[in-house]
Rosetta silent file (secondary structure, phi, psi, omega in degrees, C-alpha in Angstrom):
SEQUENCE: MAKKPKKVSEAEGEEGGAEAPKSKKKLIVIAAAAVLLLGGGGGFFFMKNKAAHADVGEHGAEKAEPKAQAVFLDMRDMLVNLSPDPGTPKANILKLRVSLELKDAKAEAAVKPLMPRVEDTFQTYLRELRASDLAGSAGMYRLREELLRRVNIAIHPAKAEAVLFKDVIVQ
SCORE:     score description
SCORE:     0.000 S_00000001
   1 L     0.000  154.168  179.890    0.000    0.000    0.000 S_00000001
   2 L   -78.694  142.858  178.487    1.013    3.558   -0.581 S_00000001
   3 L   -83.326  146.322  177.880    2.183    5.575    2.394 S_00000001
   4 L   -82.798  139.251  178.665    0.426    8.746    3.279 S_00000001
   5 L   -68.581  142.675  179.207    2.566   11.852    3.127 S_00000001
   6 L   -77.095  146.465  175.764    3.381   13.347    6.511 S_00000001
   7 L   -79.952  138.585 -178.453    2.104   16.772    7.272 S_00000001
   8 L   -93.552  129.725  177.309    4.818   19.331    7.675 S_00000001
   9 L   -78.945  166.724 -178.590    4.638   21.472   10.756 S_00000001
  10 H   -62.418  -36.378 -179.331    5.375   25.178   10.582 S_00000001
  11 H   -66.266  -43.567  178.588    8.737   24.694   12.272 S_00000001
  12 H   -67.565  -34.923  179.492    9.804   22.085    9.738 S_00000001
  13 H   -62.775  -38.019  178.240    8.479   24.260    6.909 S_00000001
  14 H   -66.966  -39.501  177.434   10.739   27.080    7.996 S_00000001
  15 H   -65.175  -40.861  178.349   13.723   24.737    8.043 S_00000001
  16 H   -62.518  -36.291  177.638   12.745   23.438    4.608 S_00000001
  17 H   -66.152  -32.924  178.672   12.552   27.040    3.459 S_00000001
  18 H   -71.755  -30.935  179.306   16.078   27.572    4.745 S_00000001
  19 H   -69.853  -34.700 -176.862   17.253   24.521    2.788 S_00000001
  20 H   -59.846  -46.984  179.063   15.930   25.852   -0.511 S_00000001
  21 H   -64.545  -34.768  178.468   18.287   28.873   -0.707 S_00000001
  22 H   -63.472  -42.594 -179.351   21.291   26.673    0.163 S_00000001
  23 H   -67.898  -33.818  176.385   20.464   24.263   -2.676 S_00000001
  24 H   -66.621  -39.532  178.062   20.022   27.213   -5.072 S_00000001
  25 H   -63.272  -43.147  178.427   23.406   28.541   -3.978 S_00000001
  26 H   -60.023  -44.680 -178.362   24.926   25.099   -4.599 S_00000001
  27 H   -62.744  -41.826  179.201   23.314   24.960   -8.017 S_00000001
  28 H   -65.626  -41.806  179.422   24.608   28.424   -8.933 S_00000001
  29 H   -64.285  -42.668  179.814   28.137   27.558   -7.761 S_00000001
  30 H   -65.094  -43.477 -179.845   28.129   24.310   -9.765 S_00000001
  31 H   -63.754  -41.530  179.337   26.782   26.087  -12.863 S_00000001
  32 H   -63.949  -41.037  178.476   29.418   28.827  -12.549 S_00000001
  33 H   -63.677  -40.781  179.204   32.168   26.221  -12.184 S_00000001
  34 H   -64.418  -41.931  178.685   30.894   24.388  -15.269 S_00000001
  35 H   -63.125  -42.203  179.050   30.824   27.622  -17.279 S_00000001
  36 H   -63.728  -42.962  179.636   34.370   28.445  -16.205 S_00000001
  37 H   -64.223  -46.542 -179.608   35.600   24.965  -17.102 S_00000001
  38 H   -66.657  -42.394  178.271   33.894   24.984  -20.480 S_00000001
  39 H   -64.048  -42.125  178.385   34.964   28.555  -21.195 S_00000001
  40 H   -65.781  -40.978  177.954   38.517   27.802  -20.113 S_00000001
  41 H   -64.288  -43.156  177.389   38.574   24.632  -22.212 S_00000001
  42 H   -62.799  -41.521  177.901   37.241   26.524  -25.231 S_00000001
  43 H   -63.390  -38.425  178.665   39.833   29.237  -24.691 S_00000001
  44 H   -62.000  -48.158 -179.360   42.556   26.607  -24.457 S_00000001
  45 H   -66.550  -35.436  176.860   41.539   25.017  -27.762 S_00000001
  46 H   -62.484  -47.359 -179.067   41.217   28.449  -29.380 S_00000001
  47 H   -66.903  -38.080  178.845   44.713   29.435  -28.301 S_00000001
  48 H   -63.479  -44.044  179.023   46.110   26.034  -29.290 S_00000001
  49 H   -64.937  -39.655  179.481   44.524   26.370  -32.747 S_00000001
  50 H   -64.996  -40.060  179.016   45.814   29.930  -33.069 S_00000001
  51 H   -67.328  -36.277 -179.687   49.334   28.799  -32.155 S_00000001
  52 H   -67.051  -30.222 -179.017   49.156   25.952  -34.664 S_00000001
  53 L  -104.391   26.398 -179.077   48.276   28.406  -37.423 S_00000001
  54 L   -66.857  -22.054  179.961   50.754   31.090  -36.396 S_00000001
  55 L   -78.330   -6.702 -179.376   52.608   30.582  -39.695 S_00000001
  56 E   -85.191  126.864 -177.535   49.593   31.792  -41.631 S_00000001
  57 L   -91.730 -155.435 -178.035   49.946   35.392  -42.651 S_00000001
  58 H   -64.457  143.689  178.402   47.501   37.973  -43.889 S_00000001
  59 H    62.638   26.646  175.763   44.548   36.731  -45.984 S_00000001
  60 H    75.218    2.770  179.667   45.145   33.118  -44.950 S_00000001
  61 L   -82.730  139.022 -179.693   48.308   32.787  -47.031 S_00000001
  62 E   -73.915  147.340  175.934   51.152   30.934  -45.402 S_00000001
  63 L   -69.382  143.651 -177.645   54.343   32.793  -44.759 S_00000001
  64 L   -70.806  129.404  175.079   57.091   31.834  -47.153 S_00000001
  65 L  -115.107  141.536  178.620   59.579   29.374  -45.773 S_00000001
  66 L   -71.564  108.480  175.759   62.788   28.595  -47.575 S_00000001
  67 L  -145.757  163.410 -176.261   62.299   25.089  -48.924 S_00000001
  68 L   -66.114  138.370 -179.271   63.080   23.269  -52.126 S_00000001
  69 L   -90.443  134.015  178.110   60.696   24.000  -54.981 S_00000001
  70 L   -65.282  148.305  179.783   59.157   21.032  -56.789 S_00000001
  71 E  -121.037  137.602  179.122   60.152   20.610  -60.429 S_00000001
  72 E  -111.500  121.369 -177.510   57.891   19.177  -63.128 S_00000001
  73 E  -107.822  112.788  179.559   59.593   17.301  -65.937 S_00000001
  74 E   -76.043  135.680  174.534   57.421   16.788  -69.021 S_00000001
  75 L   -96.388  160.426  176.324   57.834   13.503  -70.834 S_00000001
  76 L   -65.336  153.509  176.061   57.360   13.089  -74.568 S_00000001
  77 L   -63.230  142.210  178.549   53.882   12.135  -75.765 S_00000001
  78 E  -118.357  135.614  176.005   53.424    8.367  -75.998 S_00000001
  79 E  -123.499  114.900 -169.688   51.227    6.576  -78.500 S_00000001
  80 E  -130.654  138.195  170.352   50.888    2.889  -77.644 S_00000001
  81 E   -78.697  126.615  176.329   48.916   -0.070  -78.995 S_00000001
  82 L   -88.218  158.747  174.206   47.110   -1.739  -76.114 S_00000001
  83 E   -66.811  142.446 -178.967   46.509   -5.482  -75.935 S_00000001
  84 L   -71.154  144.488  173.396   43.082   -6.357  -77.331 S_00000001
  85 L   -69.605  148.788  178.332   40.296   -7.191  -74.894 S_00000001
  86 L   -58.524  133.071  178.182   39.085  -10.796  -75.189 S_00000001
  87 L    87.230    1.484  176.838   36.426  -11.084  -77.888 S_00000001
  88 L  -109.345  138.411 -175.333   37.345   -7.843  -79.666 S_00000001
  89 L   -75.164  -32.596 -176.040   38.921   -8.000  -83.104 S_00000001
  90 L  -121.642  153.771 -180.000   41.124   -4.918  -82.927 S_00000001
  91 L   -83.134  154.079  175.820   43.366   -3.403  -80.292 S_00000001
  92 L   -88.555  164.501  177.677   42.836    0.037  -78.852 S_00000001
  93 E  -116.184  138.763  178.347   45.361    2.863  -78.967 S_00000001
  94 E  -114.014  126.275  171.674   46.447    4.842  -75.912 S_00000001
  95 E  -108.109  126.706 -173.652   47.734    8.399  -76.174 S_00000001
  96 E  -134.062  130.557  171.443   49.429    9.452  -72.959 S_00000001
  97 E  -125.444  124.158 -179.206   51.084   12.705  -71.840 S_00000001
  98 E  -133.407  160.112  171.541   52.577   12.779  -68.361 S_00000001
  99 E  -124.363  146.993  175.104   54.818   14.915  -66.199 S_00000001
 100 E  -101.134  130.056  175.219   57.056   13.695  -63.447 S_00000001
 101 E   -92.093  120.597 -179.194   57.037   15.646  -60.198 S_00000001
 102 E  -114.818  156.818 -174.676   60.547   15.785  -58.775 S_00000001
 103 L   -64.820  -43.977 -176.025   61.712   17.148  -55.446 S_00000001
 104 L  -158.702 -177.482 -177.782   64.129   19.789  -56.754 S_00000001
 105 H   -66.698  -29.841  177.701   66.400   20.841  -59.625 S_00000001
 106 H   -62.852  -40.983  178.838   69.128   18.420  -58.501 S_00000001
 107 H   -65.916  -37.578  178.012   66.745   15.520  -59.022 S_00000001
 108 H   -61.875  -43.046  178.971   65.832   16.889  -62.446 S_00000001
 109 H   -62.831  -33.035  179.367   69.503   16.964  -63.440 S_00000001
 110 H   -77.254  -29.849 -174.177   69.838   13.335  -62.333 S_00000001
 111 H   -86.446  -35.900 -175.726   66.676   12.163  -64.127 S_00000001
 112 H   -51.801  -45.671  178.770   67.032   13.877  -67.531 S_00000001
 113 H   -66.049  -18.036 -177.810   69.837   11.582  -68.779 S_00000001
 114 H   -96.430    6.558 -176.505   67.733    8.566  -67.760 S_00000001
 115 H   -60.471  -38.005  176.205   64.597    9.550  -69.697 S_00000001
 116 H   -58.629  -37.328  177.549   65.105    6.945  -72.472 S_00000001
 117 H   -65.549  -41.547  179.784   65.094    4.253  -69.774 S_00000001
 118 H   -64.771  -45.265  179.367   61.917    5.687  -68.251 S_00000001
 119 H   -62.155  -41.165  177.289   60.173    5.862  -71.627 S_00000001
 120 H   -62.048  -43.411  178.861   61.150    2.274  -72.412 S_00000001
 121 H   -61.094  -44.109  179.589   59.822    1.111  -69.058 S_00000001
 122 H   -64.091  -46.072 -176.854   56.523    2.919  -69.664 S_00000001
 123 H   -60.455  -46.906 -178.075   56.185    1.602  -73.227 S_00000001
 124 H   -65.875  -35.383  178.080   56.723   -2.032  -72.306 S_00000001
 125 H   -70.638  -45.983 -174.800   54.265   -1.814  -69.410 S_00000001
 126 H   -65.427  -31.719 -179.874   51.587    0.067  -71.358 S_00000001
 127 L   -66.725  -20.991  178.926   51.645   -2.429  -74.260 S_00000001
 128 L   -85.763  -11.408 -178.157   50.517   -5.172  -71.874 S_00000001
 129 L   -78.883  157.397  171.368   47.453   -3.221  -70.727 S_00000001
 130 E  -112.061  159.820  178.447   43.932   -3.572  -72.086 S_00000001
 131 H   -59.619  -33.558  179.853   41.439   -0.729  -72.462 S_00000001
 132 H   -67.758  -24.299  177.359   39.362   -2.345  -69.703 S_00000001
 133 H   -68.880  -22.474 -176.793   42.354   -1.995  -67.318 S_00000001
 134 H   -99.205    3.377 -175.841   42.103    1.790  -67.669 S_00000001
 135 L   -71.617  135.165  173.891   38.364    2.044  -67.098 S_00000001
 136 H    75.352  175.923 -178.615   37.151    4.303  -64.303 S_00000001
 137 H   -69.347  -31.714  178.674   38.961    6.158  -61.583 S_00000001
 138 H   -65.556  -38.665  177.399   40.258    2.931  -60.030 S_00000001
 139 H   -65.117  -40.479  178.508   41.953    2.025  -63.330 S_00000001
 140 H   -67.860  -37.860  178.195   43.555    5.450  -63.563 S_00000001
 141 H   -63.971  -45.118  178.924   44.724    5.230  -59.957 S_00000001
 142 H   -62.609  -40.539  178.513   46.328    1.827  -60.564 S_00000001
 143 H   -61.665  -46.091 -179.999   47.988    3.153  -63.726 S_00000001
 144 H   -59.925  -47.740 -178.188   49.396    6.172  -61.856 S_00000001
 145 H   -65.125  -39.309 -179.788   50.745    4.032  -59.009 S_00000001
 146 H   -69.198  -40.454  177.834   52.269    1.455  -61.358 S_00000001
 147 H   -65.508  -39.789  178.123   53.955    4.118  -63.498 S_00000001
 148 H   -62.900  -43.633  178.498   55.329    5.819  -60.375 S_00000001
 149 H   -60.705  -44.573 -177.986   56.725    2.524  -59.108 S_00000001
 150 H   -68.929  -39.294  179.431   58.346    1.799  -62.464 S_00000001
 151 H   -66.482  -38.315 -179.986   59.825    5.275  -62.913 S_00000001
 152 H   -67.668  -31.762  174.832   61.370    5.146  -59.433 S_00000001
 153 H   -68.547  -40.834 -176.282   62.975    1.799  -60.248 S_00000001
 154 H   -70.633  -30.701 -175.274   64.341    3.206  -63.520 S_00000001
 155 L  -106.027    9.036 -178.456   65.832    6.385  -62.005 S_00000001
 156 L   -52.511  134.933   14.257   67.099    4.965  -58.706 S_00000001
 157 L   -88.575   -5.169  174.198   68.717    6.500  -56.527 S_00000001
 158 L   -68.341  166.470 -175.956   66.791    9.627  -57.616 S_00000001
 159 L  -142.094  132.909  172.702   63.105    9.624  -56.757 S_00000001
 160 E   -90.757  137.910  179.765   59.964   10.937  -58.459 S_00000001
 161 E   -81.676  -34.284 -177.779   57.301   12.258  -56.096 S_00000001
 162 E  -160.787  157.956  169.740   54.376   11.734  -58.468 S_00000001
 163 E  -109.666  121.867 -176.580   53.316   10.926  -62.013 S_00000001
 164 E  -110.736  127.231  179.627   50.872   13.564  -63.237 S_00000001
 165 E   -83.035  132.462  172.348   48.553   12.902  -66.180 S_00000001
 166 E  -101.276  -48.637  176.236   48.131   15.650  -68.750 S_00000001
 167 E  -138.756  137.896  172.080   46.233   13.638  -71.378 S_00000001
 168 E  -138.083  108.643 -178.294   44.970   10.084  -71.361 S_00000001
 169 E  -125.110  125.240  176.370   43.065    9.111  -74.498 S_00000001
 170 E  -113.467  122.647  178.885   41.976    5.575  -75.320 S_00000001
 171 L  -121.130    0.000    0.000   40.643    5.004  -78.859 S_00000001
């Protein structure tokens, strides 16, 4: 059975009234502490973020730091017969224009004499491909990664940072 609530006498009511302001004071103190903690935490993250981006100058542009400038070495255009897809009578043709991204001018000087080796490596690899191997973004990604791997083998100890496509046409 449910218990009946006790009646509060006037003396107890006054004590209960005294308890209410104390609990409000506690609540205000806790809320103020929470605001300070959250505000302080937000200020900390703001200052941390500001310090992390201290190198950014006016208009969001980064301040210039002396570092090596990337060099882009254009390769000759390549026109390659691809292997025919199964069930197709004729092979497709691939026209490819790429640039090699190199770390600096020293790397360019090391790579230029080796360009015939790089072109040969590309030609022999590309002739084994089918048009279906180049389909979609996944095919282009695989082609880029495979060409980068092969160029780095051909120019070792120099290193290419990336192979950049200018034109890729499959007919």
